[in-house]
Amino acid sequence: MAARTPHPTPADADRAPGLRERKKQQTRDALVQAAHMLFLSQGFARTTVDEIASAVDVSPRTFFRYFANKDEVALAVMADAEDYFIHCLRLRPAEETPLQALRAAIVKAWRDLGHAETTGPRSISSALELLRIIETTPPLLAAHLRRVTEQERLVVQVLAEREGLDPTRDLRPVVLAAVFGSLLRSAHLSWTAEQEPAGPEGMVAIIERYLDQLGPALAGHWRP
């Protein structure tokens, strides 16, 4: 699989990449944007790598320097957002409980990425639009769920390191990561079904509404 070129996040804002790096990032962004527009206009299955490359005026060979396949370019925006969430989680203060750290990290990730760009391939709005395509395209959904599983393992690792635990002996990081991942997926599905409220803040509102119910769902009495 081709190596994925790291996508800039707000955490990289103070870095000054060289000309070569900027050109590579511009090409990657252009490929993501072209793929996104083609997927929205004609569907994922009908779009070819040749069409994506042609829209950016590069060769298919150049495309494969950045992405292994169509799945990877389609999931690029979501993958970058997920990577930034892990970055935010690693930076959360040690005094926060694991769940507090997860909640603060996901809210910060959505808000930071939402404010970073309003349009284009780096826009979190692109990620929100792609959620609809992912959920209705079986190959993309399978690839996305594989990525979610990989992210869940990273969350377990970060939580275990934060708390000084061995997750093979203490299952709390594994259980919490699984619950949190399922909660996020439910929130994403809710947003794609409702499509309201709109934008990153709408997604944050839905995620927080789900998180507010986590404690009562796990430990509370459900009967009136």
C-alpha positions as a LaTeX table, in Angstrom:
\begin{tabular}{lrrr}
\hline
Residue & $x$ (\AA) & $y$ (\AA) & $z$ (\AA) \\
\hline
Met1 & 0.00 & 0.00 & 0.00 \\
Ala2 & 1.28 & 3.45 & $-0.86$ \\
Ala3 & 2.32 & 5.63 & 2.04 \\
Arg4 & $-0.24$ & 8.31 & 2.84 \\
Thr5 & 1.23 & 11.79 & 2.75 \\
Pro6 & 0.55 & 13.43 & 6.13 \\
His7 & $-2.26$ & 15.96 & 5.87 \\
Pro8 & $-1.75$ & 19.35 & 7.57 \\
Thr9 & $-3.77$ & 19.95 & 10.71 \\
Pro10 & $-4.08$ & 22.96 & 12.99 \\
Ala11 & $-1.24$ & 21.49 & 15.04 \\
Asp12 & 1.05 & 22.00 & 12.03 \\
Ala13 & 0.11 & 25.62 & 11.49 \\
Asp14 & 3.37 & 26.94 & 12.95 \\
Arg15 & 5.50 & 24.86 & 10.63 \\
Ala16 & 6.82 & 26.25 & 7.37 \\
Pro17 & 7.15 & 23.45 & 4.80 \\
Gly18 & 9.56 & 23.84 & 1.93 \\
Leu19 & 8.56 & 24.40 & $-1.68$ \\
Arg20 & 8.72 & 20.69 & $-2.56$ \\
Glu21 & 6.52 & 19.75 & 0.40 \\
Arg22 & 4.02 & 22.49 & $-0.46$ \\
Lys23 & 3.78 & 21.28 & $-4.06$ \\
Lys24 & 3.24 & 17.71 & $-2.92$ \\
Gln25 & 0.52 & 18.83 & $-0.52$ \\
Gln26 & $-1.14$ & 20.90 & $-3.27$ \\
Thr27 & $-1.18$ & 17.86 & $-5.58$ \\
Arg28 & $-2.61$ & 15.67 & $-2.84$ \\
Asp29 & $-5.28$ & 18.23 & $-1.99$ \\
Ala30 & $-6.18$ & 18.59 & $-5.67$ \\
Leu31 & $-6.57$ & 14.82 & $-6.05$ \\
Val32 & $-8.76$ & 14.62 & $-2.95$ \\
Gln33 & $-10.90$ & 17.52 & $-4.15$ \\
Ala34 & $-11.27$ & 16.11 & $-7.67$ \\
Ala35 & $-12.16$ & 12.67 & $-6.33$ \\
His36 & $-14.66$ & 14.16 & $-3.93$ \\
Met37 & $-16.43$ & 16.15 & $-6.65$ \\
Leu38 & $-16.53$ & 13.16 & $-9.01$ \\
Phe39 & $-17.86$ & 10.86 & $-6.30$ \\
Leu40 & $-20.63$ & 13.34 & $-5.47$ \\
Ser41 & $-21.57$ & 13.97 & $-9.10$ \\
Gln42 & $-21.43$ & 10.48 & $-10.60$ \\
Gly43 & $-21.01$ & 8.06 & $-7.72$ \\
Phe44 & $-18.08$ & 6.15 & $-6.31$ \\
Ala45 & $-18.44$ & 3.02 & $-8.46$ \\
Arg46 & $-18.55$ & 4.92 & $-11.75$ \\
Thr47 & $-15.51$ & 7.06 & $-11.01$ \\
Thr48 & $-12.13$ & 5.75 & $-12.17$ \\
Val49 & $-8.60$ & 6.56 & $-11.07$ \\
Asp50 & $-7.91$ & 7.76 & $-14.61$ \\
Glu51 & $-10.74$ & 10.29 & $-14.33$ \\
Ile52 & $-9.47$ & 11.59 & $-10.98$ \\
Ala53 & $-5.93$ & 11.95 & $-12.30$ \\
Ser54 & $-7.12$ & 13.59 & $-15.51$ \\
Ala55 & $-9.16$ & 16.17 & $-13.55$ \\
Val56 & $-5.93$ & 17.30 & $-11.89$ \\
Asp57 & $-3.90$ & 16.98 & $-15.11$ \\
Val58 & $-1.57$ & 14.35 & $-13.70$ \\
Ser59 & $-0.93$ & 10.74 & $-14.68$ \\
Pro60 & $-2.45$ & 7.72 & $-12.94$ \\
Arg61 & 1.11 & 6.87 & $-11.90$ \\
Thr62 & 1.24 & 10.16 & $-10.00$ \\
Phe63 & $-2.08$ & 9.34 & $-8.34$ \\
Phe64 & $-0.63$ & 6.08 & $-7.01$ \\
Arg65 & 2.27 & 7.95 & $-5.44$ \\
Tyr66 & $-0.25$ & 9.48 & $-3.06$ \\
Phe67 & $-3.00$ & 6.88 & $-2.74$ \\
Ala68 & $-3.11$ & 3.12 & $-3.05$ \\
Asn69 & $-6.61$ & 3.07 & $-4.57$ \\
Lys70 & $-9.95$ & 4.86 & $-4.83$ \\
Asp71 & $-10.93$ & 3.80 & $-1.33$ \\
Glu72 & $-7.95$ & 5.60 & 0.17 \\
Val73 & $-8.54$ & 8.88 & $-1.64$ \\
Ala74 & $-12.25$ & 8.76 & $-0.76$ \\
Leu75 & $-11.44$ & 8.25 & 2.93 \\
Ala76 & $-8.54$ & 10.72 & 3.01 \\
Val77 & $-10.45$ & 13.57 & 4.67 \\
Met78 & $-11.95$ & 11.30 & 7.30 \\
Ala79 & $-8.60$ & 9.62 & 7.91 \\
Asp80 & $-6.93$ & 12.99 & 8.43 \\
Ala81 & $-9.65$ & 14.02 & 10.88 \\
Glu82 & $-9.21$ & 10.75 & 12.77 \\
Asp83 & $-5.45$ & 11.24 & 12.92 \\
Tyr84 & $-5.95$ & 14.73 & 14.34 \\
Phe85 & $-8.31$ & 13.36 & 16.99 \\
Ile86 & $-5.58$ & 10.94 & 18.15 \\
His87 & $-3.14$ & 13.87 & 18.21 \\
Cys88 & $-5.56$ & 15.87 & 20.38 \\
Leu89 & $-6.09$ & 12.90 & 22.70 \\
Arg90 & $-2.36$ & 12.55 & 23.29 \\
Leu91 & $-2.21$ & 16.20 & 24.41 \\
Arg92 & $-5.06$ & 16.09 & 26.92 \\
Pro93 & $-4.07$ & 16.97 & 30.55 \\
Ala94 & $-3.23$ & 14.03 & 32.79 \\
Glu95 & $-5.75$ & 15.11 & 35.42 \\
Glu96 & $-8.69$ & 14.43 & 33.10 \\
Thr97 & $-10.41$ & 11.07 & 33.41 \\
Pro98 & $-10.15$ & 8.86 & 30.31 \\
Leu99 & $-13.71$ & 9.66 & 29.24 \\
Gln100 & $-13.19$ & 13.39 & 29.84 \\
Ala101 & $-10.05$ & 13.26 & 27.70 \\
Leu102 & $-11.86$ & 11.43 & 24.89 \\
Arg103 & $-14.74$ & 13.90 & 24.94 \\
Ala104 & $-12.51$ & 16.97 & 24.98 \\
Ala105 & $-10.31$ & 15.56 & 22.20 \\
Ile106 & $-13.15$ & 14.74 & 19.80 \\
Val107 & $-14.84$ & 18.10 & 20.35 \\
Lys108 & $-11.56$ & 19.96 & 19.84 \\
Ala109 & $-10.78$ & 17.95 & 16.70 \\
Trp110 & $-14.12$ & 18.70 & 15.04 \\
Arg111 & $-14.04$ & 22.38 & 16.00 \\
Asp112 & $-10.41$ & 22.97 & 15.02 \\
Leu113 & $-10.81$ & 21.28 & 11.66 \\
Gly114 & $-14.10$ & 23.06 & 11.12 \\
His115 & $-12.43$ & 26.43 & 11.64 \\
Ala116 & $-9.28$ & 25.58 & 9.68 \\
Glu117 & $-10.92$ & 25.74 & 6.26 \\
Thr118 & $-14.40$ & 26.61 & 5.06 \\
Thr119 & $-14.19$ & 24.91 & 1.67 \\
Gly120 & $-11.96$ & 22.61 & $-0.31$ \\
Pro121 & $-10.33$ & 19.27 & 0.43 \\
Arg122 & $-9.27$ & 20.25 & 3.94 \\
Ser123 & $-12.75$ & 21.29 & 4.95 \\
Ile124 & $-14.47$ & 19.24 & 7.59 \\
Ser125 & $-17.61$ & 19.89 & 5.54 \\
Ser126 & $-16.07$ & 17.56 & 2.98 \\
Ala127 & $-15.81$ & 14.87 & 5.64 \\
Leu128 & $-19.46$ & 15.35 & 6.53 \\
Glu129 & $-20.53$ & 15.05 & 2.89 \\
Leu130 & $-18.39$ & 11.93 & 2.49 \\
Leu131 & $-20.08$ & 10.27 & 5.46 \\
Arg132 & $-23.20$ & 9.88 & 3.31 \\
Ile133 & $-21.22$ & 8.32 & 0.46 \\
Ile134 & $-19.37$ & 5.98 & 2.82 \\
Glu135 & $-22.54$ & 4.65 & 4.43 \\
Thr136 & $-24.17$ & 3.89 & 1.07 \\
Thr137 & $-21.13$ & 2.35 & $-0.65$ \\
Pro138 & $-20.28$ & $-1.15$ & 0.66 \\
Pro139 & $-16.58$ & $-1.18$ & $-0.42$ \\
Leu140 & $-16.03$ & 2.23 & 1.17 \\
Leu141 & $-17.91$ & 1.28 & 4.30 \\
Ala142 & $-15.76$ & $-1.85$ & 4.68 \\
Ala143 & $-12.57$ & 0.19 & 4.24 \\
His144 & $-13.84$ & 2.82 & 6.67 \\
Leu145 & $-14.67$ & 0.23 & 9.31 \\
Arg146 & $-11.18$ & $-1.25$ & 8.96 \\
Arg147 & $-9.79$ & 2.23 & 9.55 \\
Val148 & $-12.07$ & 2.68 & 12.59 \\
Thr149 & $-10.77$ & $-0.60$ & 14.01 \\
Glu150 & $-7.19$ & 0.63 & 13.60 \\
Gln151 & $-8.09$ & 3.90 & 15.31 \\
Glu152 & $-9.71$ & 2.00 & 18.19 \\
Arg153 & $-6.41$ & 0.17 & 18.77 \\
Leu154 & $-4.62$ & 3.53 & 18.89 \\
Val155 & $-7.14$ & 4.85 & 21.41 \\
Val156 & $-6.50$ & 1.79 & 23.60 \\
Gln157 & $-2.76$ & 2.43 & 23.37 \\
Val158 & $-3.06$ & 6.13 & 24.24 \\
Leu159 & $-5.42$ & 5.51 & 27.16 \\
Ala160 & $-3.23$ & 2.73 & 28.54 \\
Glu161 & $-0.14$ & 4.95 & 28.33 \\
Arg162 & $-1.97$ & 7.86 & 29.99 \\
Glu163 & $-3.11$ & 5.71 & 32.90 \\
Gly164 & 0.00 & 3.55 & 33.20 \\
Leu165 & $-1.91$ & 0.33 & 32.49 \\
Asp166 & $-1.24$ & $-2.89$ & 30.63 \\
Pro167 & $-4.32$ & $-3.32$ & 28.39 \\
Thr168 & $-3.74$ & $-7.06$ & 28.15 \\
Arg169 & $-4.30$ & $-7.32$ & 31.91 \\
Asp170 & $-6.56$ & $-4.33$ & 32.61 \\
Leu171 & $-9.40$ & $-4.31$ & 30.09 \\
Arg172 & $-10.76$ & $-0.84$ & 30.90 \\
Pro173 & $-8.94$ & 0.90 & 27.99 \\
Val174 & $-10.22$ & $-1.76$ & 25.58 \\
Val175 & $-13.79$ & $-1.53$ & 26.83 \\
Leu176 & $-13.87$ & 2.27 & 26.85 \\
Ala177 & $-12.33$ & 2.53 & 23.37 \\
Ala178 & $-14.91$ & 0.08 & 22.01 \\
Val179 & $-17.81$ & 1.93 & 23.63 \\
Phe180 & $-16.52$ & 5.33 & 22.52 \\
Gly181 & $-15.96$ & 4.14 & 18.94 \\
Ser182 & $-19.48$ & 2.71 & 18.75 \\
Leu183 & $-20.90$ & 5.92 & 20.19 \\
Leu184 & $-19.14$ & 8.01 & 17.53 \\
Arg185 & $-20.41$ & 5.78 & 14.76 \\
Ser186 & $-23.96$ & 6.06 & 16.11 \\
Ala187 & $-23.58$ & 9.85 & 16.22 \\
His188 & $-22.28$ & 9.92 & 12.64 \\
Leu189 & $-25.21$ & 7.78 & 11.47 \\
Ser190 & $-27.61$ & 10.08 & 13.29 \\
Trp191 & $-26.12$ & 13.12 & 11.55 \\
Thr192 & $-26.29$ & 11.54 & 8.09 \\
Ala193 & $-29.90$ & 10.56 & 8.72 \\
Glu194 & $-31.01$ & 13.90 & 10.15 \\
Gln195 & $-28.59$ & 16.21 & 8.28 \\
Glu196 & $-29.42$ & 18.78 & 10.94 \\
Pro197 & $-27.99$ & 20.74 & 12.57 \\
Ala198 & $-25.55$ & 21.45 & 9.78 \\
Gly199 & $-21.77$ & 21.71 & 9.77 \\
Pro200 & $-19.09$ & 20.83 & 12.32 \\
Glu201 & $-20.97$ & 22.42 & 15.23 \\
Gly202 & $-23.96$ & 20.28 & 14.36 \\
Met203 & $-21.81$ & 17.17 & 14.56 \\
Val204 & $-20.32$ & 18.34 & 17.87 \\
Ala205 & $-23.83$ & 18.88 & 19.25 \\
Ile206 & $-24.89$ & 15.36 & 18.26 \\
Ile207 & $-21.73$ & 13.76 & 19.68 \\
Glu208 & $-22.16$ & 15.61 & 22.98 \\
Arg209 & $-25.83$ & 14.60 & 23.14 \\
Tyr210 & $-24.80$ & 10.96 & 22.79 \\
Leu211 & $-22.01$ & 11.35 & 25.36 \\
Asp212 & $-24.45$ & 12.89 & 27.82 \\
Gln213 & $-26.44$ & 9.65 & 27.69 \\
Leu214 & $-23.44$ & 7.33 & 28.11 \\
Gly215 & $-23.45$ & 7.29 & 31.91 \\
Pro216 & $-27.22$ & 6.81 & 32.28 \\
Ala217 & $-27.20$ & 4.12 & 29.57 \\
Leu218 & $-24.46$ & 2.11 & 31.25 \\
Ala219 & $-25.28$ & 2.56 & 34.92 \\
Gly220 & $-28.72$ & 4.09 & 35.27 \\
His221 & $-32.22$ & 2.66 & 35.64 \\
Trp222 & $-34.05$ & 2.80 & 32.31 \\
Arg223 & $-37.60$ & 2.23 & 33.45 \\
Pro224 & $-39.67$ & 5.31 & 34.30 \\
\hline
\end{tabular}
